[in-house]
N, CA, C and O atoms as a GROMACS GRO file, in nm:
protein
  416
    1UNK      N    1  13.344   7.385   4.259
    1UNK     CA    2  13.475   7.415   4.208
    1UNK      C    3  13.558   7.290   4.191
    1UNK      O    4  13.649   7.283   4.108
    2UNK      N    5  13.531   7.211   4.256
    2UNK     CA    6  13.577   7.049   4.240
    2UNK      C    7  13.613   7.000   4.104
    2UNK      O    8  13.703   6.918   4.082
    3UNK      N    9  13.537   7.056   4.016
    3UNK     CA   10  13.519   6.998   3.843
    3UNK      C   11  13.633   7.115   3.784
    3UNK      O   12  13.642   7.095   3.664
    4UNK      N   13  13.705   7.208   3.818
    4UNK     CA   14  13.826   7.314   3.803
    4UNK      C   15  13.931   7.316   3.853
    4UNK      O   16  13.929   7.347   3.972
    5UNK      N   17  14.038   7.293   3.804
    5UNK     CA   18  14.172   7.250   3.854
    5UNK      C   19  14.232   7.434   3.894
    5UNK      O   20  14.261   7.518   3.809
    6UNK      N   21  14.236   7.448   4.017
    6UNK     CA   22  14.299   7.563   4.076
    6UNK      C   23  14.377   7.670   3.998
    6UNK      O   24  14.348   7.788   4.021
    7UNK      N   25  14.475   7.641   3.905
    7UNK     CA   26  14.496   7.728   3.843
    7UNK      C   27  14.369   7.781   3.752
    7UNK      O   28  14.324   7.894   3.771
    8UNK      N   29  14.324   7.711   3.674
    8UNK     CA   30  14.169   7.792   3.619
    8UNK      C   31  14.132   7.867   3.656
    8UNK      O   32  14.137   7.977   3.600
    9UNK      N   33  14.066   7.842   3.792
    9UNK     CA   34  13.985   7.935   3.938
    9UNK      C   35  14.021   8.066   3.915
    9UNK      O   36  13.954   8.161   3.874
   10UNK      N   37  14.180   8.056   3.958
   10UNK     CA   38  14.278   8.164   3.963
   10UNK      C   39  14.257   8.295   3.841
   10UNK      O   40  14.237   8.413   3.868
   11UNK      N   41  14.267   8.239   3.714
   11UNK     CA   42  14.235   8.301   3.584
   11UNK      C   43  14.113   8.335   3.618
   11UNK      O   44  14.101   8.424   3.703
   12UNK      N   45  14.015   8.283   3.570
   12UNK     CA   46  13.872   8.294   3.604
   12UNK      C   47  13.877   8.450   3.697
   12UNK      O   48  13.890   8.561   3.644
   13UNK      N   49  13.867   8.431   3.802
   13UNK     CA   50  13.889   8.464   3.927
   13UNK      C   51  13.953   8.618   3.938
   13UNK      O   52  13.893   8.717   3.980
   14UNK      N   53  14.059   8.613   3.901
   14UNK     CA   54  14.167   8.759   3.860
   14UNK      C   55  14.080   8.814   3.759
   14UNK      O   56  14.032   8.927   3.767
   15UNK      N   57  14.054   8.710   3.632
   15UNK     CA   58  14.000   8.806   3.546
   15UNK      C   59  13.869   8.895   3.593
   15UNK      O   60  13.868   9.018   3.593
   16UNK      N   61  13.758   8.810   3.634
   16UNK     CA   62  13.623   8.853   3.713
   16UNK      C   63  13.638   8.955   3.831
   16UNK      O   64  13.554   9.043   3.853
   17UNK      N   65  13.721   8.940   3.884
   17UNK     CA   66  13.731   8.971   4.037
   17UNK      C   67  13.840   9.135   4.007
   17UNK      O   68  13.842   9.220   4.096
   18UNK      N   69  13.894   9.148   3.919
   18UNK     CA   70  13.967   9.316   3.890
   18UNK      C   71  14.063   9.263   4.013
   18UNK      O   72  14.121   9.155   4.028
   19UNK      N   73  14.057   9.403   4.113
   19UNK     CA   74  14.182   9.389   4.243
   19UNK      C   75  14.117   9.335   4.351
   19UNK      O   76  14.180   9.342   4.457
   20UNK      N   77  14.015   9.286   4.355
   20UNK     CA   78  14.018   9.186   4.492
   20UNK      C   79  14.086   9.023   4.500
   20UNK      O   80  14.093   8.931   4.419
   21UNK      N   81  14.136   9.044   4.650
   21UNK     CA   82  14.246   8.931   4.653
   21UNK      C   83  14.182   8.804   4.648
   21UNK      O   84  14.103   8.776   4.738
   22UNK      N   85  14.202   8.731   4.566
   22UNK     CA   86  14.179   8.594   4.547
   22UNK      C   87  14.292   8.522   4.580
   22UNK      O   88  14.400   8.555   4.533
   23UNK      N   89  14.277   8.400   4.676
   23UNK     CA   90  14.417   8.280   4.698
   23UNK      C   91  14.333   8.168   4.706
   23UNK      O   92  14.222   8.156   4.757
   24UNK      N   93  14.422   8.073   4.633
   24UNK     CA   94  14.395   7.938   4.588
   24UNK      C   95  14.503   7.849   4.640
   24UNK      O   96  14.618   7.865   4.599
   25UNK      N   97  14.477   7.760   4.725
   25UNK     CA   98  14.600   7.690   4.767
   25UNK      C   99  14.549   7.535   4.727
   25UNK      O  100  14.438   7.517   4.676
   26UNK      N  101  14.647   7.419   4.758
   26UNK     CA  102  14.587   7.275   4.716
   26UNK      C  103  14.504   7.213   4.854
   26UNK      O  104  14.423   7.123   4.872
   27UNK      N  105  14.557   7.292   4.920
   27UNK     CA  106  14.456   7.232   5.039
   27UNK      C  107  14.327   7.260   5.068
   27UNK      O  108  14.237   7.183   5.102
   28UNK      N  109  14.327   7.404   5.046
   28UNK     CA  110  14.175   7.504   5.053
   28UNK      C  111  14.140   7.611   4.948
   28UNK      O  112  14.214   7.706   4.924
   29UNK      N  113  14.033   7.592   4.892
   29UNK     CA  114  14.019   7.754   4.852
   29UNK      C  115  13.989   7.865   4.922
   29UNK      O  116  13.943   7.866   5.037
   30UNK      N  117  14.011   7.944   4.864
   30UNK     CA  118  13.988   8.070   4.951
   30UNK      C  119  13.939   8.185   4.882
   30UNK      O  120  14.017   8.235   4.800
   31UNK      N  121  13.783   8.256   4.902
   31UNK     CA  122  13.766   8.338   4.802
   31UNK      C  123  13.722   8.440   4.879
   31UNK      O  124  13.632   8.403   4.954
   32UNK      N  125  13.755   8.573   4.890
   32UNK     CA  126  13.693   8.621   4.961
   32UNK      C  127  13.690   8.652   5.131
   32UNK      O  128  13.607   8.703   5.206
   33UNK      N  129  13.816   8.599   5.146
   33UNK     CA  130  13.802   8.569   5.266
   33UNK      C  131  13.727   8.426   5.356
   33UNK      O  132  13.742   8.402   5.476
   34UNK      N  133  13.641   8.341   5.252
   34UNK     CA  134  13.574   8.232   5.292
   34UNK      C  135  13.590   8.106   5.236
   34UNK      O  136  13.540   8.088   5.125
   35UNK      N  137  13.666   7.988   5.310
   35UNK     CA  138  13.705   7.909   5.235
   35UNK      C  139  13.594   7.818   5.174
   35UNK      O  140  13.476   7.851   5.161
   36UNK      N  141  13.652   7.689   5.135
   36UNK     CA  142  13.558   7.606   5.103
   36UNK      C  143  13.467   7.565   5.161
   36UNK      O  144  13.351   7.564   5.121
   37UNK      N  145  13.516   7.519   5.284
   37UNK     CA  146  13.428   7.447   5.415
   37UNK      C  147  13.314   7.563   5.432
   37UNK      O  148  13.197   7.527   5.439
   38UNK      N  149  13.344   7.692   5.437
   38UNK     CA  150  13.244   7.770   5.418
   38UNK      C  151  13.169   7.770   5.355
   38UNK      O  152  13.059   7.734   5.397
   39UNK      N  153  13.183   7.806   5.232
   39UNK     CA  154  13.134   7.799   5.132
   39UNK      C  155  13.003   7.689   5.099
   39UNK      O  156  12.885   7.711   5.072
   40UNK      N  157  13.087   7.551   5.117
   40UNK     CA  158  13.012   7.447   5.161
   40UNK      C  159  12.875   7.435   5.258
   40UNK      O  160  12.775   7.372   5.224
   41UNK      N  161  12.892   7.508   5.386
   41UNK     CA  162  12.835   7.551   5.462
   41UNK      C  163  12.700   7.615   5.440
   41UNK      O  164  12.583   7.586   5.463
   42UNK      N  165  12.761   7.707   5.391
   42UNK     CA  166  12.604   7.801   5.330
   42UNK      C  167  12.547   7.768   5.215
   42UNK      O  168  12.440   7.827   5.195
   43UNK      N  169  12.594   7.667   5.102
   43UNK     CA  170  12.540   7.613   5.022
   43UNK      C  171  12.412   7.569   5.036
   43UNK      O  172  12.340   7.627   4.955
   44UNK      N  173  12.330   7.462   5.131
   44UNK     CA  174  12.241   7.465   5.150
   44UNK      C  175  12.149   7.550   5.135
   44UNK      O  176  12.046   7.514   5.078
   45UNK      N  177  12.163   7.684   5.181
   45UNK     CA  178  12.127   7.816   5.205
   45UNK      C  179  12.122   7.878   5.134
   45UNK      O  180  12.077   7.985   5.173
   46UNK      N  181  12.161   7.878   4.966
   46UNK     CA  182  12.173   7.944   4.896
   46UNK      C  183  12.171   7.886   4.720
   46UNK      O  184  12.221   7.936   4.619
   47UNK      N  185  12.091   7.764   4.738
   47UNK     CA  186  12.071   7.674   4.624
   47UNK      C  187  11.944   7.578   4.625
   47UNK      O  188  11.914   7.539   4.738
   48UNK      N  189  11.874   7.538   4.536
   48UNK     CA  190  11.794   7.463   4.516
   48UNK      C  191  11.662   7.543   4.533
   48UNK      O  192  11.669   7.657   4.578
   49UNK      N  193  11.553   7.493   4.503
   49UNK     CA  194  11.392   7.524   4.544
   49UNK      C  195  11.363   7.569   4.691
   49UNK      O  196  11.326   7.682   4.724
   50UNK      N  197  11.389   7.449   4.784
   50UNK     CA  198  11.385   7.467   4.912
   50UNK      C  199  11.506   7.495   5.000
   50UNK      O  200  11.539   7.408   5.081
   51UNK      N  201  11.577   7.609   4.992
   51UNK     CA  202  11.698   7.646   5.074
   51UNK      C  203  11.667   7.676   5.214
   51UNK      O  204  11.585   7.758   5.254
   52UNK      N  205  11.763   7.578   5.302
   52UNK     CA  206  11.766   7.628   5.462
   52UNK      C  207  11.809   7.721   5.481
   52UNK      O  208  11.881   7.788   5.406
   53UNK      N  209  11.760   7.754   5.627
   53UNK     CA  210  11.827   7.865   5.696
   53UNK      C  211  11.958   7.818   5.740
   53UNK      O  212  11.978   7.710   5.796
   54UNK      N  213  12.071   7.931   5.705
   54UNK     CA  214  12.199   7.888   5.743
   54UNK      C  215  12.213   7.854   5.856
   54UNK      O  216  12.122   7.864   5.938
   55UNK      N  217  12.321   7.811   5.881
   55UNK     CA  218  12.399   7.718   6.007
   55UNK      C  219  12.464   7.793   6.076
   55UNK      O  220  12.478   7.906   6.027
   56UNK      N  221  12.516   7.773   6.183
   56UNK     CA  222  12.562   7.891   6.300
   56UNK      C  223  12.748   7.890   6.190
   56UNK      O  224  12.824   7.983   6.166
   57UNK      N  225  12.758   7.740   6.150
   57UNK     CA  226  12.891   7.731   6.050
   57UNK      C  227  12.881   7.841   5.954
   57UNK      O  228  12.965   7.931   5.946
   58UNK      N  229  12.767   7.831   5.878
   58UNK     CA  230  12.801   7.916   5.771
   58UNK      C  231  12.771   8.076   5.824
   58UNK      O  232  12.837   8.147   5.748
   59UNK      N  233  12.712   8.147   5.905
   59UNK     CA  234  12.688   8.237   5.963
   59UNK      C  235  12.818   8.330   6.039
   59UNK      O  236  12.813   8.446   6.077
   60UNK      N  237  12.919   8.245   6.043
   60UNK     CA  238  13.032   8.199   6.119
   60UNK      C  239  13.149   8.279   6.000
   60UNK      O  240  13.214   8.384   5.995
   61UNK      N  241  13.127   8.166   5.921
   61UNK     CA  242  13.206   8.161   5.801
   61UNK      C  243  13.184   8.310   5.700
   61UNK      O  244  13.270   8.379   5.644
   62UNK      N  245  13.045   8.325   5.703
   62UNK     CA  246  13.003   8.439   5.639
   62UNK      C  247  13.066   8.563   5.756
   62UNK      O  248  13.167   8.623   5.721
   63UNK      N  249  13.019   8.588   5.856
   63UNK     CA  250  13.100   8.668   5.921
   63UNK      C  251  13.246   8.700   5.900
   63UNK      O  252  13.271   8.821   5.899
   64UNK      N  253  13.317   8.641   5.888
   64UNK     CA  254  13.453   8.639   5.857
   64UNK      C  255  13.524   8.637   5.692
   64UNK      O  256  13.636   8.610   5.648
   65UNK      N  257  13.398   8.680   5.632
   65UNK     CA  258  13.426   8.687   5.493
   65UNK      C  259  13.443   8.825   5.453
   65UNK      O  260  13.419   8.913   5.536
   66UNK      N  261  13.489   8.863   5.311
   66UNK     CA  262  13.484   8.979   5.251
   66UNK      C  263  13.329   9.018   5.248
   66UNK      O  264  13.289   8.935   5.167
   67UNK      N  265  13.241   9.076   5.277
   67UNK     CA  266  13.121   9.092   5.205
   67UNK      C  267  13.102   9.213   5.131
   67UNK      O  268  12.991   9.261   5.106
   68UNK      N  269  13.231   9.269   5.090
   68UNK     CA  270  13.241   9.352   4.958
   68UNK      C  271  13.277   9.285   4.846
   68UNK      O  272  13.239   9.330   4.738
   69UNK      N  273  13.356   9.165   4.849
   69UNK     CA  274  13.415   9.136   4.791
   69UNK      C  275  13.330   8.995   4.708
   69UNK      O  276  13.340   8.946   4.596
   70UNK      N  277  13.268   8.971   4.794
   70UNK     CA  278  13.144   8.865   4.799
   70UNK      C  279  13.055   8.934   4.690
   70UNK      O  280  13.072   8.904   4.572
   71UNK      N  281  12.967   9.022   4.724
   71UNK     CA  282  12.904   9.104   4.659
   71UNK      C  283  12.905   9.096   4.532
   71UNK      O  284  12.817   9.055   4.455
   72UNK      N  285  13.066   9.160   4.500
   72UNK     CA  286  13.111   9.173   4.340
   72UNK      C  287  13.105   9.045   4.267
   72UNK      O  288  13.171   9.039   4.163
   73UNK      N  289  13.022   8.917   4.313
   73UNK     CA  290  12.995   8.814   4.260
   73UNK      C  291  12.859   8.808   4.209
   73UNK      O  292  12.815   8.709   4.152
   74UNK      N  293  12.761   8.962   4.239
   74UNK     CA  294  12.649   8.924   4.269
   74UNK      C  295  12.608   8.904   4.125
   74UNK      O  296  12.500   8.845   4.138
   75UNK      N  297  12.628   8.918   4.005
   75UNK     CA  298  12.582   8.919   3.866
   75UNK      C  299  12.692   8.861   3.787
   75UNK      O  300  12.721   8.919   3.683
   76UNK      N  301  12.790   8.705   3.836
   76UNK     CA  302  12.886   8.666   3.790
   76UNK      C  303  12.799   8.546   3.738
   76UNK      O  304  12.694   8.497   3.782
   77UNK      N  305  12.869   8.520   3.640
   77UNK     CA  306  12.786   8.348   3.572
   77UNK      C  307  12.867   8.232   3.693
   77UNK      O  308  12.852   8.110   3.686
   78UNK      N  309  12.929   8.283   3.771
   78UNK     CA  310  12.982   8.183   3.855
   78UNK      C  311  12.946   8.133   3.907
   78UNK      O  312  12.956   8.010   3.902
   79UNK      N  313  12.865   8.212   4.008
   79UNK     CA  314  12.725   8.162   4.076
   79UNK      C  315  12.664   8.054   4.037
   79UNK      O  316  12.700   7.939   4.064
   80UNK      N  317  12.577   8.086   3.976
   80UNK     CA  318  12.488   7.995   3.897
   80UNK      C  319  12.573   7.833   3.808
   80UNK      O  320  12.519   7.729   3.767
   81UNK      N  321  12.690   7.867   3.806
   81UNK     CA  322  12.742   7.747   3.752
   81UNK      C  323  12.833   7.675   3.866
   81UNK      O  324  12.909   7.587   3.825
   82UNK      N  325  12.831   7.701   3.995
   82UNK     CA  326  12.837   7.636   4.148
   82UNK      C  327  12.706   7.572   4.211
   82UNK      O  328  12.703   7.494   4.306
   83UNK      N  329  12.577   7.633   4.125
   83UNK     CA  330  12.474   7.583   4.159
   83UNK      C  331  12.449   7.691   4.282
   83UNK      O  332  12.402   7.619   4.370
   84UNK      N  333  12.455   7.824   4.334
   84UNK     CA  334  12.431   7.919   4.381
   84UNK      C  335  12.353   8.028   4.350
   84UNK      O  336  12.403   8.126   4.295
   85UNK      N  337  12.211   8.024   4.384
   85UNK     CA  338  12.144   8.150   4.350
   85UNK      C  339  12.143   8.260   4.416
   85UNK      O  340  12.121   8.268   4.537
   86UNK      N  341  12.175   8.379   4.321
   86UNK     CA  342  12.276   8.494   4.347
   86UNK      C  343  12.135   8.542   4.426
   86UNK      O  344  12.166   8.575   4.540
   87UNK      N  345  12.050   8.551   4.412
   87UNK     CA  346  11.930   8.632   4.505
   87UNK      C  347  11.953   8.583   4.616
   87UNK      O  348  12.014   8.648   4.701
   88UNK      N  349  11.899   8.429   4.644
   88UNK     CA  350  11.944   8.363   4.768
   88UNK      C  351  12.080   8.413   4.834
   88UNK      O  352  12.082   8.377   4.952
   89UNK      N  353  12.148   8.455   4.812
   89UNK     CA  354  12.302   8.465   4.866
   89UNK      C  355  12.295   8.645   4.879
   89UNK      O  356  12.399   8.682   4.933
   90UNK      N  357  12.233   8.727   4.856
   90UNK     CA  358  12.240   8.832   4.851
   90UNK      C  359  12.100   8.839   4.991
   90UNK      O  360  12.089   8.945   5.052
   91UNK      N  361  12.015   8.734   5.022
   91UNK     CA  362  11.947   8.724   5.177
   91UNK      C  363  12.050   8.664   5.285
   91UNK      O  364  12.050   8.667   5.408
   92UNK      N  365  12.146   8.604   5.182
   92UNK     CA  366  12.190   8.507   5.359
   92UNK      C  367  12.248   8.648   5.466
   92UNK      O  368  12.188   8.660   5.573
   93UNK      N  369  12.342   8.733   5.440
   93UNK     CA  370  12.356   8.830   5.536
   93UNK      C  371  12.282   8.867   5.609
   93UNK      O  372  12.337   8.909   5.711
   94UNK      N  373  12.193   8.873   5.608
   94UNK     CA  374  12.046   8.942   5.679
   94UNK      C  375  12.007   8.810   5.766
   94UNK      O  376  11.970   8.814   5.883
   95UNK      N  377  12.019   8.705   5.694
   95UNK     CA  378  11.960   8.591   5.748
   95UNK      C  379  12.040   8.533   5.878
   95UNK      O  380  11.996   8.447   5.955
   96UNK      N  381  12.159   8.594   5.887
   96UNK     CA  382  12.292   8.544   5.976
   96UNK      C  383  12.342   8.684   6.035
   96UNK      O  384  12.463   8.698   6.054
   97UNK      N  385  12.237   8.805   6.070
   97UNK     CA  386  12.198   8.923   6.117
   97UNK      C  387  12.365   8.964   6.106
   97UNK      O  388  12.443   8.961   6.201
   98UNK      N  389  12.393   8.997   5.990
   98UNK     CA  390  12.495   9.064   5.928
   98UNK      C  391  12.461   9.182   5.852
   98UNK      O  392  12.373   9.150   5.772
   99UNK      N  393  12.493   9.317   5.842
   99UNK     CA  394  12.479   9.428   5.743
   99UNK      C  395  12.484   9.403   5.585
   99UNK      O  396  12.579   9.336   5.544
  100UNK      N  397  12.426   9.432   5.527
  100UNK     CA  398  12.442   9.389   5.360
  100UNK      C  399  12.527   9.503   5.360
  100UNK      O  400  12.494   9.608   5.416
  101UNK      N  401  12.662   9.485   5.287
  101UNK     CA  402  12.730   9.641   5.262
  101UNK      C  403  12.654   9.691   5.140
  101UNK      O  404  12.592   9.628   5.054
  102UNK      N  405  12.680   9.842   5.157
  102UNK     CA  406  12.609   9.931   5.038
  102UNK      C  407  12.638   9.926   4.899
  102UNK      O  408  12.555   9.982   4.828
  103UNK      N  409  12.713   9.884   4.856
  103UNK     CA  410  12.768   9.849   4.746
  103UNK      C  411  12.677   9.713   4.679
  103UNK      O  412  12.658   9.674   4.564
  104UNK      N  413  12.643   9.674   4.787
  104UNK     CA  414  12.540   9.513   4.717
  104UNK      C  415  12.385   9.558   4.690
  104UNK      O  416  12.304   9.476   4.648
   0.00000   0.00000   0.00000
């Protein structure tokens, strides 16, 4: 998200996202309930050929996230243009012995 100046996000974001709450501040993003540092976190975990097993951080971070709201990302071009593969990210819950909600 680095290469998107916050208001964008926001658009983007509202438009994609219908009524789930999205906040964007200059210090942190926040999507979902999971900020950047999060986000960051589970990246590893959810990109490239060889993805790790998440971090007690991102496990952490994922815990304390929307994971309904998460979800409704699961078939967004967003993903994939963060460098996030939406399959990969649709295991990390399981992987960080979290419930997949039913909706995903």
């Amino acid at each position: 998200m680095e290469f998107l100046r916050p208001a964008v996000v926001v658009l983007i974001l509202v438009a994609v996202m219908g009524d789930h709450t999205v906040t964007v501040s200059k210090a942190d993003e926040v999507i979902c309930n999971m900020t950047q540092q999060g986000i960051d976190a589970c990246k590893p975990s959810v990109s490239g050929s060889n993805p790790t097993p998440p971090s007690k951080k991102c496990c952490s971070a994922l815990a304390a996230a929307d994971l309904p709201c998460l979800c409704s990302y699961r078939n967004s071009y967003l993903l994939p243009a963060y460098g996030i593969d939406p399959d990969l990210a649709l295991q990390l819950p399981a992987k960080c012995h979290l419930a997949l909600p039913a909706e995903c």
